[in-house]
Coordinates of C-alpha atoms and ligand atoms in Angstrom, one line a residue:
M12 CA 148.9 30.4 -40.5
N13 CA 147.3 33.5 -42.0
R14 CA 143.9 33.4 -43.7
T15 CA 143.8 34.4 -47.3
P16 CA 142.7 38.0 -47.5
R17 CA 140.8 37.3 -50.8
W18 CA 138.1 35.5 -48.7
R19 CA 137.7 38.7 -46.6
I20 CA 137.1 40.8 -49.6
L21 CA 134.9 38.3 -51.4
A22 CA 132.5 37.5 -48.6
P23 CA 130.9 41.0 -48.3
V24 CA 130.7 41.1 -52.1
V25 CA 128.8 37.8 -52.2
V26 CA 126.5 39.0 -49.3
A27 CA 125.8 42.4 -51.0
G28 CA 125.2 40.6 -54.3
A29 CA 122.7 38.2 -52.7
F30 CA 120.9 41.2 -51.2
L31 CA 120.6 42.9 -54.6
V32 CA 119.6 39.8 -56.4
L33 CA 116.9 39.0 -53.9
T34 CA 115.6 42.6 -53.8
A35 CA 115.4 42.5 -57.7
L36 CA 113.6 39.1 -57.6
E37 CA 111.1 40.5 -55.0
R38 CA 109.9 43.0 -57.6
R39 CA 109.5 40.3 -60.3
R40 CA 108.1 37.4 -58.2
P41 CA 106.7 38.7 -54.9
L42 CA 105.5 36.0 -52.5
R43 CA 103.2 38.2 -50.3
R44 CA 101.6 41.5 -51.2
A45 CA 103.5 44.4 -49.7
R46 CA 101.7 46.9 -47.4
E47 CA 104.2 49.7 -47.5
P48 CA 105.9 51.5 -50.5
K49 CA 109.0 49.4 -51.2
W50 CA 111.5 52.4 -51.1
R51 CA 110.3 53.7 -47.8
H52 CA 110.5 50.2 -46.3
L53 CA 113.9 49.6 -47.8
S54 CA 115.5 52.9 -46.8
R55 CA 114.2 52.6 -43.2
N56 CA 115.7 49.1 -42.9
I57 CA 119.0 50.3 -44.4
V58 CA 119.3 52.8 -41.5
F59 CA 118.8 49.8 -39.1
A60 CA 121.5 47.9 -41.1
G61 CA 123.9 50.8 -40.6
A62 CA 123.4 50.9 -36.8
A63 CA 123.6 47.1 -36.7
A64 CA 126.9 47.1 -38.7
A65 CA 128.4 49.7 -36.4
T66 CA 127.4 47.6 -33.3
V67 CA 128.9 44.5 -34.8
N68 CA 132.1 46.2 -35.6
L69 CA 132.4 48.1 -32.4
L70 CA 131.1 45.5 -29.9
E71 CA 131.0 42.0 -31.4
R72 CA 134.1 41.7 -33.6
P73 CA 136.6 43.0 -30.9
V74 CA 135.3 40.2 -28.6
V75 CA 134.6 37.2 -30.8
E76 CA 137.5 37.3 -33.2
P77 CA 140.3 37.4 -30.5
L78 CA 138.3 34.8 -28.5
A79 CA 138.1 32.4 -31.4
A80 CA 141.9 32.8 -31.9
V81 CA 142.4 32.0 -28.2
V82 CA 140.0 29.0 -28.4
E83 CA 142.0 27.6 -31.3
R84 CA 145.4 28.2 -29.7
R85 CA 144.5 26.7 -26.3
R86 CA 142.1 24.1 -27.7
W87 CA 139.2 25.1 -25.6
G88 CA 135.7 23.7 -26.0
L89 CA 133.8 20.5 -26.6
L90 CA 135.1 19.8 -30.2
Y91 CA 138.7 20.0 -29.2
L92 CA 138.1 17.3 -26.6
C93 CA 136.8 15.1 -29.5
R94 CA 140.0 15.5 -31.5
L95 CA 138.2 15.6 -34.8
P96 CA 139.9 15.9 -38.2
R97 CA 140.0 19.6 -39.1
P98 CA 137.4 19.6 -41.9
L99 CA 135.0 17.7 -39.7
H100 CA 135.7 20.0 -36.8
L101 CA 134.7 23.0 -39.0
V102 CA 131.5 21.4 -40.2
V103 CA 130.4 20.2 -36.7
A104 CA 131.3 23.7 -35.3
I105 CA 129.0 25.3 -37.9
V106 CA 126.2 22.8 -37.2
F107 CA 126.5 23.5 -33.4
L108 CA 126.6 27.2 -33.9
D109 CA 123.4 26.9 -36.0
Y110 CA 121.7 24.9 -33.2
T111 CA 122.7 27.3 -30.5
L112 CA 121.4 30.2 -32.7
Y113 CA 118.0 28.4 -32.7
V114 CA 118.2 28.4 -28.9
W115 CA 119.1 32.1 -28.8
H116 CA 116.1 32.8 -31.1
V117 CA 113.7 31.0 -28.7
L118 CA 115.2 33.0 -25.8
A119 CA 114.8 36.2 -27.7
H120 CA 111.0 35.5 -27.8
R121 CA 110.7 34.0 -24.3
V122 CA 112.8 36.3 -22.1
S123 CA 110.9 39.5 -21.7
W124 CA 113.9 41.9 -21.8
L125 CA 115.3 40.2 -24.9
W126 CA 111.9 40.2 -26.6
R127 CA 111.7 44.1 -26.1
F128 CA 114.6 44.3 -28.6
H129 CA 113.7 41.3 -30.9
L130 CA 110.2 42.9 -31.2
V131 CA 111.7 45.7 -33.3
H132 CA 112.6 43.1 -35.9
H133 CA 109.1 41.6 -35.8
V134 CA 107.0 44.8 -36.0
D135 CA 108.1 45.2 -39.6
R136 CA 104.8 45.2 -41.5
D137 CA 106.3 43.7 -44.7
L138 CA 108.8 40.9 -44.7
D139 CA 111.6 41.1 -47.3
A140 CA 115.3 40.8 -47.6
S141 CA 115.7 44.2 -45.9
T142 CA 113.9 42.9 -42.8
A143 CA 116.9 40.6 -42.4
L144 CA 118.9 43.7 -41.6
R145 CA 116.3 45.3 -39.3
F146 CA 117.7 44.3 -35.9
H147 CA 117.9 46.7 -33.0
A148 CA 121.5 47.5 -32.1
G149 CA 120.6 46.6 -28.5
E150 CA 119.7 43.0 -29.6
L151 CA 123.0 42.7 -31.3
A152 CA 124.9 44.0 -28.3
L153 CA 123.0 41.7 -26.0
S154 CA 123.9 38.7 -28.2
V155 CA 127.7 39.3 -27.8
P156 CA 128.0 37.3 -24.4
W157 CA 125.9 34.5 -25.9
R158 CA 128.2 34.4 -29.0
A159 CA 131.2 34.3 -26.7
V160 CA 129.8 31.3 -24.8
Q161 CA 128.9 29.6 -28.1
I162 CA 132.5 30.0 -29.4
A163 CA 134.2 28.9 -26.1
A164 CA 131.9 26.0 -25.3
I165 CA 131.7 24.5 -28.7
G166 CA 135.4 25.2 -29.6
V167 CA 134.9 27.4 -32.6
P168 CA 138.2 28.4 -34.5
P169 CA 138.3 31.7 -36.4
D170 CA 137.8 30.2 -39.9
A171 CA 134.7 28.3 -38.8
L172 CA 133.4 31.5 -37.1
R173 CA 133.9 33.6 -40.2
L174 CA 132.4 31.0 -42.5
W175 CA 129.3 30.6 -40.3
Q176 CA 128.8 34.4 -40.0
N177 CA 128.7 34.7 -43.8
L178 CA 126.5 31.6 -44.1
V179 CA 124.1 33.0 -41.5
L180 CA 123.9 36.4 -43.4
L181 CA 123.1 34.6 -46.7
S182 CA 120.6 32.4 -45.0
I183 CA 118.7 35.2 -43.2
L184 CA 118.7 37.3 -46.4
F185 CA 117.2 34.3 -48.2
H186 CA 114.5 33.3 -45.8
H187 CA 113.3 36.8 -45.0
S188 CA 113.0 37.6 -48.7
N189 CA 109.7 38.1 -50.3
V190 CA 110.6 35.9 -53.3
E191 CA 108.1 33.3 -54.6
L192 CA 110.2 30.3 -55.5
P193 CA 108.5 27.5 -57.6
I194 CA 106.7 25.4 -55.0
E195 CA 108.4 22.2 -56.0
V196 CA 111.8 23.8 -55.6
E197 CA 110.9 25.3 -52.2
R198 CA 109.5 22.0 -50.9
L199 CA 112.8 20.3 -51.7
V200 CA 115.0 23.1 -50.2
A201 CA 112.7 23.4 -47.1
R202 CA 113.7 19.9 -46.1
F203 CA 117.2 21.1 -45.4
V204 CA 117.3 24.9 -44.9
V205 CA 114.8 27.6 -43.8
T206 CA 112.9 29.1 -46.8
P207 CA 110.9 32.3 -47.3
R208 CA 107.6 30.4 -46.9
I209 CA 108.8 28.7 -43.6
H210 CA 110.0 32.0 -42.1
G211 CA 107.0 33.9 -43.3
I212 CA 104.9 31.8 -40.9
H213 CA 107.2 32.8 -38.0
H214 CA 106.5 36.5 -38.9
S215 CA 102.7 36.0 -38.9
I216 CA 100.5 38.3 -36.8
V217 CA 98.9 35.1 -35.3
P218 CA 100.8 34.4 -32.0
E219 CA 100.7 30.6 -32.3
E220 CA 102.3 30.9 -35.7
T221 CA 105.0 33.3 -34.4
D222 CA 105.7 30.6 -31.8
S223 CA 107.0 28.2 -34.5
N224 CA 109.8 28.0 -37.1
W225 CA 112.7 29.3 -35.0
S226 CA 115.5 27.8 -37.0
S227 CA 117.8 30.3 -38.8
G228 CA 119.8 27.9 -41.0
L229 CA 119.0 24.2 -41.0
T230 CA 115.3 23.2 -40.6
V231 CA 116.3 20.1 -38.7
W232 CA 116.1 21.9 -35.3
D233 CA 112.4 22.7 -35.8
Y234 CA 111.8 19.1 -36.9
L235 CA 113.5 17.8 -33.8
H236 CA 111.8 20.2 -31.4
G237 CA 108.4 19.7 -33.0
T238 CA 108.2 23.5 -33.7
L239 CA 108.0 23.3 -37.5
R240 CA 104.8 24.6 -39.2
L241 CA 104.3 24.2 -42.9
D242 CA 100.5 24.4 -43.0
V243 CA 99.8 28.1 -43.4
P244 CA 99.5 29.5 -47.0
Q245 CA 101.4 32.8 -47.5
Q246 CA 98.2 34.5 -48.8
A247 CA 96.6 33.9 -45.4
I248 CA 99.4 35.6 -43.5
T249 CA 99.4 39.1 -42.2
I250 CA 103.0 40.1 -41.3
G251 CA 103.7 41.8 -38.0
V252 CA 102.9 41.9 -34.3
P253 CA 99.2 42.3 -33.2
A254 CA 99.9 45.1 -30.6
Y255 CA 102.1 47.1 -32.9
S256 CA 100.5 46.8 -36.3
T257 CA 99.9 50.4 -37.3
P258 CA 102.3 52.4 -39.7
A259 CA 103.2 54.6 -36.7
D260 CA 104.6 51.6 -34.8
V261 CA 107.3 50.9 -37.4
T262 CA 108.8 54.3 -38.0
L263 CA 112.5 54.8 -37.3
T264 CA 112.1 56.8 -34.1
N265 CA 109.3 54.7 -32.6
S266 CA 111.2 51.5 -33.4
F267 CA 114.5 52.7 -31.9
V268 CA 112.8 53.7 -28.6
L269 CA 110.4 50.7 -28.6
P270 CA 112.5 48.5 -26.2
F271 CA 112.8 51.3 -23.6
G272 CA 109.1 52.3 -23.1
A273 CA 106.1 50.6 -21.5
Q274 CA 105.2 47.4 -23.4
R275 CA 101.8 46.5 -24.7
P276 CA 100.6 42.9 -24.4
W277 CA 102.0 41.9 -27.8
R278 CA 99.6 39.1 -28.5
V279 CA 96.5 41.2 -28.8
I280 CA 95.4 43.9 -31.2
P281 CA 94.4 46.9 -29.0
G282 CA 90.6 46.8 -28.5
D283 CA 90.2 43.7 -30.7
G284 CA 91.7 40.7 -28.9
E285 CA 94.1 38.0 -30.2
P286 CA 94.2 37.5 -34.0
E287 CA 92.4 34.3 -35.0
A288 CA 94.6 31.3 -35.8
H289 CA 94.4 29.9 -39.3
R290 CA 92.8 26.5 -39.4
H291 CA 94.2 24.5 -42.2
S292 CA 94.1 20.8 -42.8
P293 CA 97.5 19.2 -43.4
T294 CA 96.4 18.7 -47.0
A295 CA 96.0 22.5 -47.4
S296 CA 99.7 22.9 -46.7
E297 CA 101.8 24.4 -49.4
L298 CA 105.1 23.0 -48.3
A299 CA 104.4 19.5 -46.9
P300 CA 105.3 16.9 -49.6
Ligands
ZN424 ZN1 111.7 35.9 -34.1

Protein backbone atom coordinates (compact mmCIF):
# COMPACT_ATOMS: atom_id res chain seq x y z
CA MET A 1 0.00 0.00 0.00
CA ASN A 2 1.39 3.41 -0.97
CA ARG A 3 1.87 6.16 1.61
CA THR A 4 -0.01 9.37 1.13
CA PRO A 5 2.23 11.89 -0.66
CA ARG A 6 0.60 14.72 1.35
CA TRP A 7 2.52 13.62 4.45
CA ARG A 8 5.79 13.82 2.52
CA ILE A 9 5.08 17.44 1.59
CA LEU A 10 3.65 18.46 4.93
CA ALA A 11 6.45 17.14 7.16
CA PRO A 12 9.25 19.43 5.85
CA VAL A 13 6.85 22.39 6.03
CA VAL A 14 6.07 21.62 9.70
CA VAL A 15 9.79 21.21 10.51
CA ALA A 16 10.78 24.44 8.70
CA GLY A 17 7.86 26.25 10.39
CA ALA A 18 9.01 25.01 13.81
CA PHE A 19 12.53 26.28 13.09
CA LEU A 20 11.23 29.73 12.11
CA VAL A 21 8.88 29.99 15.10
CA LEU A 22 11.61 28.93 17.56
CA THR A 23 14.13 31.35 15.99
CA ALA A 24 11.59 34.18 16.29
CA LEU A 25 10.84 33.25 19.92
CA GLU A 26 14.57 33.20 20.69
CA ARG A 27 14.67 36.91 19.91
CA ARG A 28 11.65 37.66 22.11
CA ARG A 29 12.32 35.33 25.05
CA PRO A 30 16.00 34.28 25.14
CA LEU A 31 16.83 31.71 27.82
CA ARG A 32 20.61 32.30 27.88
CA ARG A 33 22.58 35.37 26.82
CA ALA A 34 24.16 34.89 23.38
CA ARG A 35 27.90 35.34 22.95
CA GLU A 36 27.98 35.69 19.16
CA PRO A 37 25.99 37.91 16.79
CA LYS A 38 22.82 35.97 15.93
CA TRP A 39 23.15 36.23 12.15
CA ARG A 40 26.77 35.08 12.04
CA HIS A 41 25.90 32.11 14.23
CA LEU A 42 22.79 31.30 12.24
CA SER A 43 24.37 31.57 8.79
CA ARG A 44 27.31 29.37 9.81
CA ASN A 45 25.02 26.69 11.17
CA ILE A 46 22.87 26.82 8.04
CA VAL A 47 25.96 25.88 6.02
CA PHE A 48 26.34 22.88 8.33
CA ALA A 49 22.68 22.08 7.76
CA GLY A 50 23.23 22.08 3.98
CA ALA A 51 26.14 19.64 4.26
CA ALA A 52 24.13 17.52 6.71
CA ALA A 53 21.08 17.42 4.41
CA ALA A 54 23.27 16.40 1.46
CA THR A 55 24.81 13.60 3.53
CA VAL A 56 21.42 12.33 4.67
CA ASN A 57 20.06 12.36 1.11
CA LEU A 58 23.12 10.77 -0.47
CA LEU A 59 24.12 8.27 2.20
CA GLU A 60 21.40 7.63 4.76
CA ARG A 61 18.18 7.65 2.74
CA PRO A 62 19.34 5.20 0.04
CA VAL A 63 20.19 2.73 2.83
CA VAL A 64 17.49 3.12 5.46
CA GLU A 65 14.38 3.54 3.32
CA PRO A 66 14.83 0.36 1.23
CA LEU A 67 15.96 -1.48 4.37
CA ALA A 68 12.77 -0.53 6.26
CA ALA A 69 10.72 -1.74 3.27
CA VAL A 70 12.55 -5.10 3.33
CA VAL A 71 12.12 -5.33 7.12
CA GLU A 72 8.36 -4.86 6.72
CA ARG A 73 8.06 -7.29 3.81
CA ARG A 74 10.11 -10.06 5.41
CA ARG A 75 8.96 -9.31 8.98
CA TRP A 76 12.47 -8.98 10.38
CA GLY A 77 13.26 -7.78 13.87
CA LEU A 78 12.13 -8.09 17.45
CA LEU A 79 8.71 -6.46 17.12
CA TYR A 80 7.60 -8.75 14.29
CA LEU A 81 8.34 -11.70 16.59
CA CYS A 82 5.88 -10.18 19.09
CA ARG A 83 3.06 -9.95 16.52
CA LEU A 84 1.76 -6.66 17.89
CA PRO A 85 -1.29 -4.86 16.49
CA ARG A 86 -0.05 -2.41 13.86
CA PRO A 87 -0.67 0.86 15.79
CA LEU A 88 1.10 -0.58 18.84
CA HIS A 89 3.96 -1.84 16.64
CA LEU A 90 4.46 1.73 15.33
CA VAL A 91 4.45 3.29 18.81
CA VAL A 92 6.82 0.71 20.32
CA ALA A 93 9.15 0.97 17.29
CA ILE A 94 9.37 4.74 17.83
CA VAL A 95 10.03 4.29 21.57
CA PHE A 96 12.81 1.74 20.86
CA LEU A 97 14.32 4.00 18.18
CA ASP A 98 14.36 6.78 20.76
CA TYR A 99 16.13 4.58 23.32
CA THR A 100 18.73 3.36 20.85
CA LEU A 101 19.37 7.00 19.87
CA TYR A 102 20.12 7.62 23.57
CA VAL A 103 22.69 4.79 23.38
CA TRP A 104 24.16 6.25 20.17
CA HIS A 105 24.52 9.65 21.84
CA VAL A 106 26.42 8.11 24.76
CA LEU A 107 28.69 6.29 22.29
CA ALA A 108 29.25 9.54 20.36
CA HIS A 109 30.76 10.94 23.57
CA ARG A 110 32.56 7.83 24.80
CA VAL A 111 34.14 6.40 21.62
CA SER A 112 37.06 8.66 20.74
CA TRP A 113 36.72 8.52 16.94
CA LEU A 114 32.98 9.28 17.18
CA TRP A 115 33.60 12.08 19.67
CA ARG A 116 35.95 13.79 17.16
CA PHE A 117 32.86 14.36 14.99
CA HIS A 118 30.24 14.96 17.71
CA LEU A 119 32.65 17.55 19.18
CA VAL A 120 31.87 19.80 16.20
CA HIS A 121 28.27 20.00 17.43
CA HIS A 122 29.35 20.74 21.00
CA VAL A 123 31.94 23.47 20.30
CA ASP A 124 29.15 25.86 19.30
CA ARG A 125 29.48 28.76 21.77
CA ASP A 126 25.78 29.55 21.73
CA LEU A 127 22.99 27.02 21.89
CA ASP A 128 19.93 27.71 19.78
CA ALA A 129 17.66 26.02 17.25
CA SER A 130 20.37 26.34 14.59
CA THR A 131 22.74 24.24 16.76
CA ALA A 132 20.31 21.38 16.15
CA LEU A 133 21.42 21.52 12.51
CA ARG A 134 25.14 21.83 13.28
CA PHE A 135 26.26 18.23 12.87
CA HIS A 136 29.41 17.32 10.99
CA ALA A 137 28.63 15.37 7.81
CA GLY A 138 31.08 12.71 9.05
CA GLU A 139 28.98 12.07 12.18
CA LEU A 140 25.88 11.62 10.06
CA ALA A 141 27.73 9.26 7.70
CA LEU A 142 29.05 7.23 10.64
CA SER A 143 25.55 6.93 12.08
CA VAL A 144 24.20 5.15 8.97
CA PRO A 145 25.31 1.61 10.00
CA TRP A 146 23.89 2.23 13.49
CA ARG A 147 20.59 3.34 11.97
CA ALA A 148 20.51 0.23 9.78
CA VAL A 149 21.02 -2.00 12.83
CA GLN A 150 18.29 -0.11 14.73
CA ILE A 151 15.81 -0.69 11.88
CA ALA A 152 16.63 -4.35 11.32
CA ALA A 153 16.95 -5.34 14.99
CA ILE A 154 13.84 -3.53 16.23
CA GLY A 155 11.74 -4.27 13.13
CA VAL A 156 10.99 -0.72 11.99
CA PRO A 157 8.60 -0.40 9.02
CA PRO A 158 8.88 2.63 6.66
CA ASP A 159 5.99 4.63 8.16
CA ALA A 160 7.39 4.30 11.71
CA LEU A 161 10.82 5.33 10.43
CA ARG A 162 9.46 8.40 8.65
CA LEU A 163 7.35 9.47 11.60
CA TRP A 164 10.27 9.03 14.02
CA GLN A 165 12.66 10.97 11.77
CA ASN A 166 10.28 13.93 11.74
CA LEU A 167 9.60 13.71 15.48
CA VAL A 168 13.36 13.65 16.17
CA LEU A 169 13.87 16.72 14.01
CA LEU A 170 11.12 18.59 15.86
CA SER A 171 12.44 17.40 19.21
CA ILE A 172 16.06 18.45 18.59
CA LEU A 173 14.99 21.84 17.23
CA PHE A 174 12.92 22.35 20.38
CA HIS A 175 15.45 21.27 23.00
CA HIS A 176 18.41 23.05 21.40
CA SER A 177 16.41 26.27 21.15
CA ASN A 178 17.25 29.26 23.31
CA VAL A 179 13.63 29.91 24.23
CA GLU A 180 12.66 30.69 27.79
CA LEU A 181 9.46 28.78 28.46
CA PRO A 182 7.47 29.66 31.58
CA ILE A 183 9.10 27.54 34.29
CA GLU A 184 5.82 25.87 35.32
CA VAL A 185 5.23 24.80 31.71
CA GLU A 186 8.79 23.51 31.28
CA ARG A 187 8.66 21.59 34.56
CA LEU A 188 5.60 19.76 33.30
CA VAL A 189 6.93 19.12 29.77
CA ALA A 190 10.34 18.03 31.14
CA ARG A 191 8.74 15.04 32.87
CA PHE A 192 8.08 13.57 29.45
CA VAL A 193 10.34 15.07 26.79
CA VAL A 194 13.71 16.83 26.68
CA THR A 195 13.38 20.61 27.06
CA PRO A 196 15.72 23.57 26.38
CA ARG A 197 16.82 23.82 30.02
CA ILE A 198 17.54 20.06 30.26
CA HIS A 199 19.62 20.02 27.06
CA GLY A 200 21.34 23.30 27.98
CA ILE A 201 22.97 21.42 30.89
CA HIS A 202 24.31 18.79 28.44
CA HIS A 203 25.97 21.60 26.43
CA SER A 204 27.59 23.14 29.54
CA ILE A 205 31.34 23.75 29.48
CA VAL A 206 31.58 21.82 32.78
CA PRO A 207 32.51 18.23 31.82
CA GLU A 208 30.45 16.51 34.53
CA GLU A 209 27.40 18.42 33.31
CA THR A 210 28.15 17.45 29.68
CA ASP A 211 28.16 13.84 30.91
CA SER A 212 24.43 14.01 31.67
CA ASN A 213 21.09 14.45 29.90
CA TRP A 214 21.79 12.23 26.88
CA SER A 215 18.16 11.71 25.85
CA SER A 216 17.01 13.19 22.52
CA GLY A 217 13.28 12.60 22.83
CA LEU A 218 11.78 11.07 25.96
CA THR A 219 13.43 11.98 29.27
CA VAL A 220 12.63 8.54 30.68
CA TRP A 221 16.00 7.12 29.47
CA ASP A 222 17.97 9.59 31.56
CA TYR A 223 15.68 8.86 34.53
CA LEU A 224 16.22 5.10 34.15
CA HIS A 225 20.01 5.38 33.70
CA GLY A 226 20.42 7.93 36.51
CA THR A 227 21.95 10.41 34.07
CA LEU A 228 19.35 13.17 34.43
CA ARG A 229 20.49 16.51 35.88
CA LEU A 230 18.04 19.29 36.58
CA ASP A 231 19.98 21.23 39.21
CA VAL A 232 21.95 23.76 37.13
CA PRO A 233 20.31 27.15 36.53
CA GLN A 234 20.76 28.31 32.93
CA GLN A 235 22.32 31.62 34.03
CA ALA A 236 25.19 29.62 35.56
CA ILE A 237 25.92 27.77 32.31
CA THR A 238 28.61 28.64 29.80
CA ILE A 239 27.90 26.81 26.55
CA GLY A 240 30.73 24.97 24.78
CA VAL A 241 33.72 22.67 25.24
CA PRO A 242 36.59 23.78 27.53
CA ALA A 243 39.47 23.05 25.13
CA TYR A 244 37.72 24.68 22.16
CA SER A 245 36.13 27.79 23.63
CA THR A 246 37.55 30.63 21.53
CA PRO A 247 35.74 32.24 18.56
CA ALA A 248 38.41 30.78 16.24
CA ASP A 249 37.47 27.24 17.31
CA VAL A 250 33.94 27.49 15.89
CA THR A 251 34.58 28.98 12.45
CA LEU A 252 33.38 27.00 9.46
CA THR A 253 36.81 25.93 8.26
CA ASN A 254 38.17 25.04 11.68
CA SER A 255 35.01 23.12 12.53
CA PHE A 256 35.02 21.08 9.32
CA VAL A 257 38.65 20.01 9.78
CA LEU A 258 38.37 19.56 13.56
CA PRO A 259 37.80 15.75 13.50
CA PHE A 260 40.87 15.13 11.35
CA GLY A 261 43.56 16.99 13.31
CA ALA A 262 45.36 16.37 16.60
CA GLN A 263 42.88 16.47 19.48
CA ARG A 264 43.28 18.60 22.59
CA PRO A 265 42.25 17.11 25.96
CA TRP A 266 38.67 18.39 25.69
CA ARG A 267 37.91 18.60 29.40
CA VAL A 268 40.45 21.35 30.15
CA ILE A 269 40.73 25.00 29.17
CA PRO A 270 44.29 25.35 27.77
CA GLY A 271 46.50 26.66 30.58
CA ASP A 272 43.61 26.88 33.02
CA GLY A 273 42.50 23.36 34.01
CA GLU A 274 39.03 21.86 34.15
CA PRO A 275 36.11 24.29 34.57
CA GLU A 276 34.75 24.19 38.08
CA ALA A 277 31.54 22.27 38.56
CA HIS A 278 28.49 24.15 39.72
CA ARG A 279 27.51 23.23 43.24
CA HIS A 280 23.81 23.57 43.72
CA SER A 281 21.56 22.17 46.34
CA PRO A 282 18.56 20.27 44.97
CA THR A 283 16.38 23.13 46.23
CA ALA A 284 18.21 25.51 43.87
CA SER A 285 17.04 23.45 40.92
CA GLU A 286 14.91 25.24 38.39
CA LEU A 287 13.26 22.17 36.96
CA ALA A 288 12.76 19.78 39.87
CA PRO A 289 9.15 19.93 41.06
ZN1 LIG B 1 26.20 15.42 22.98
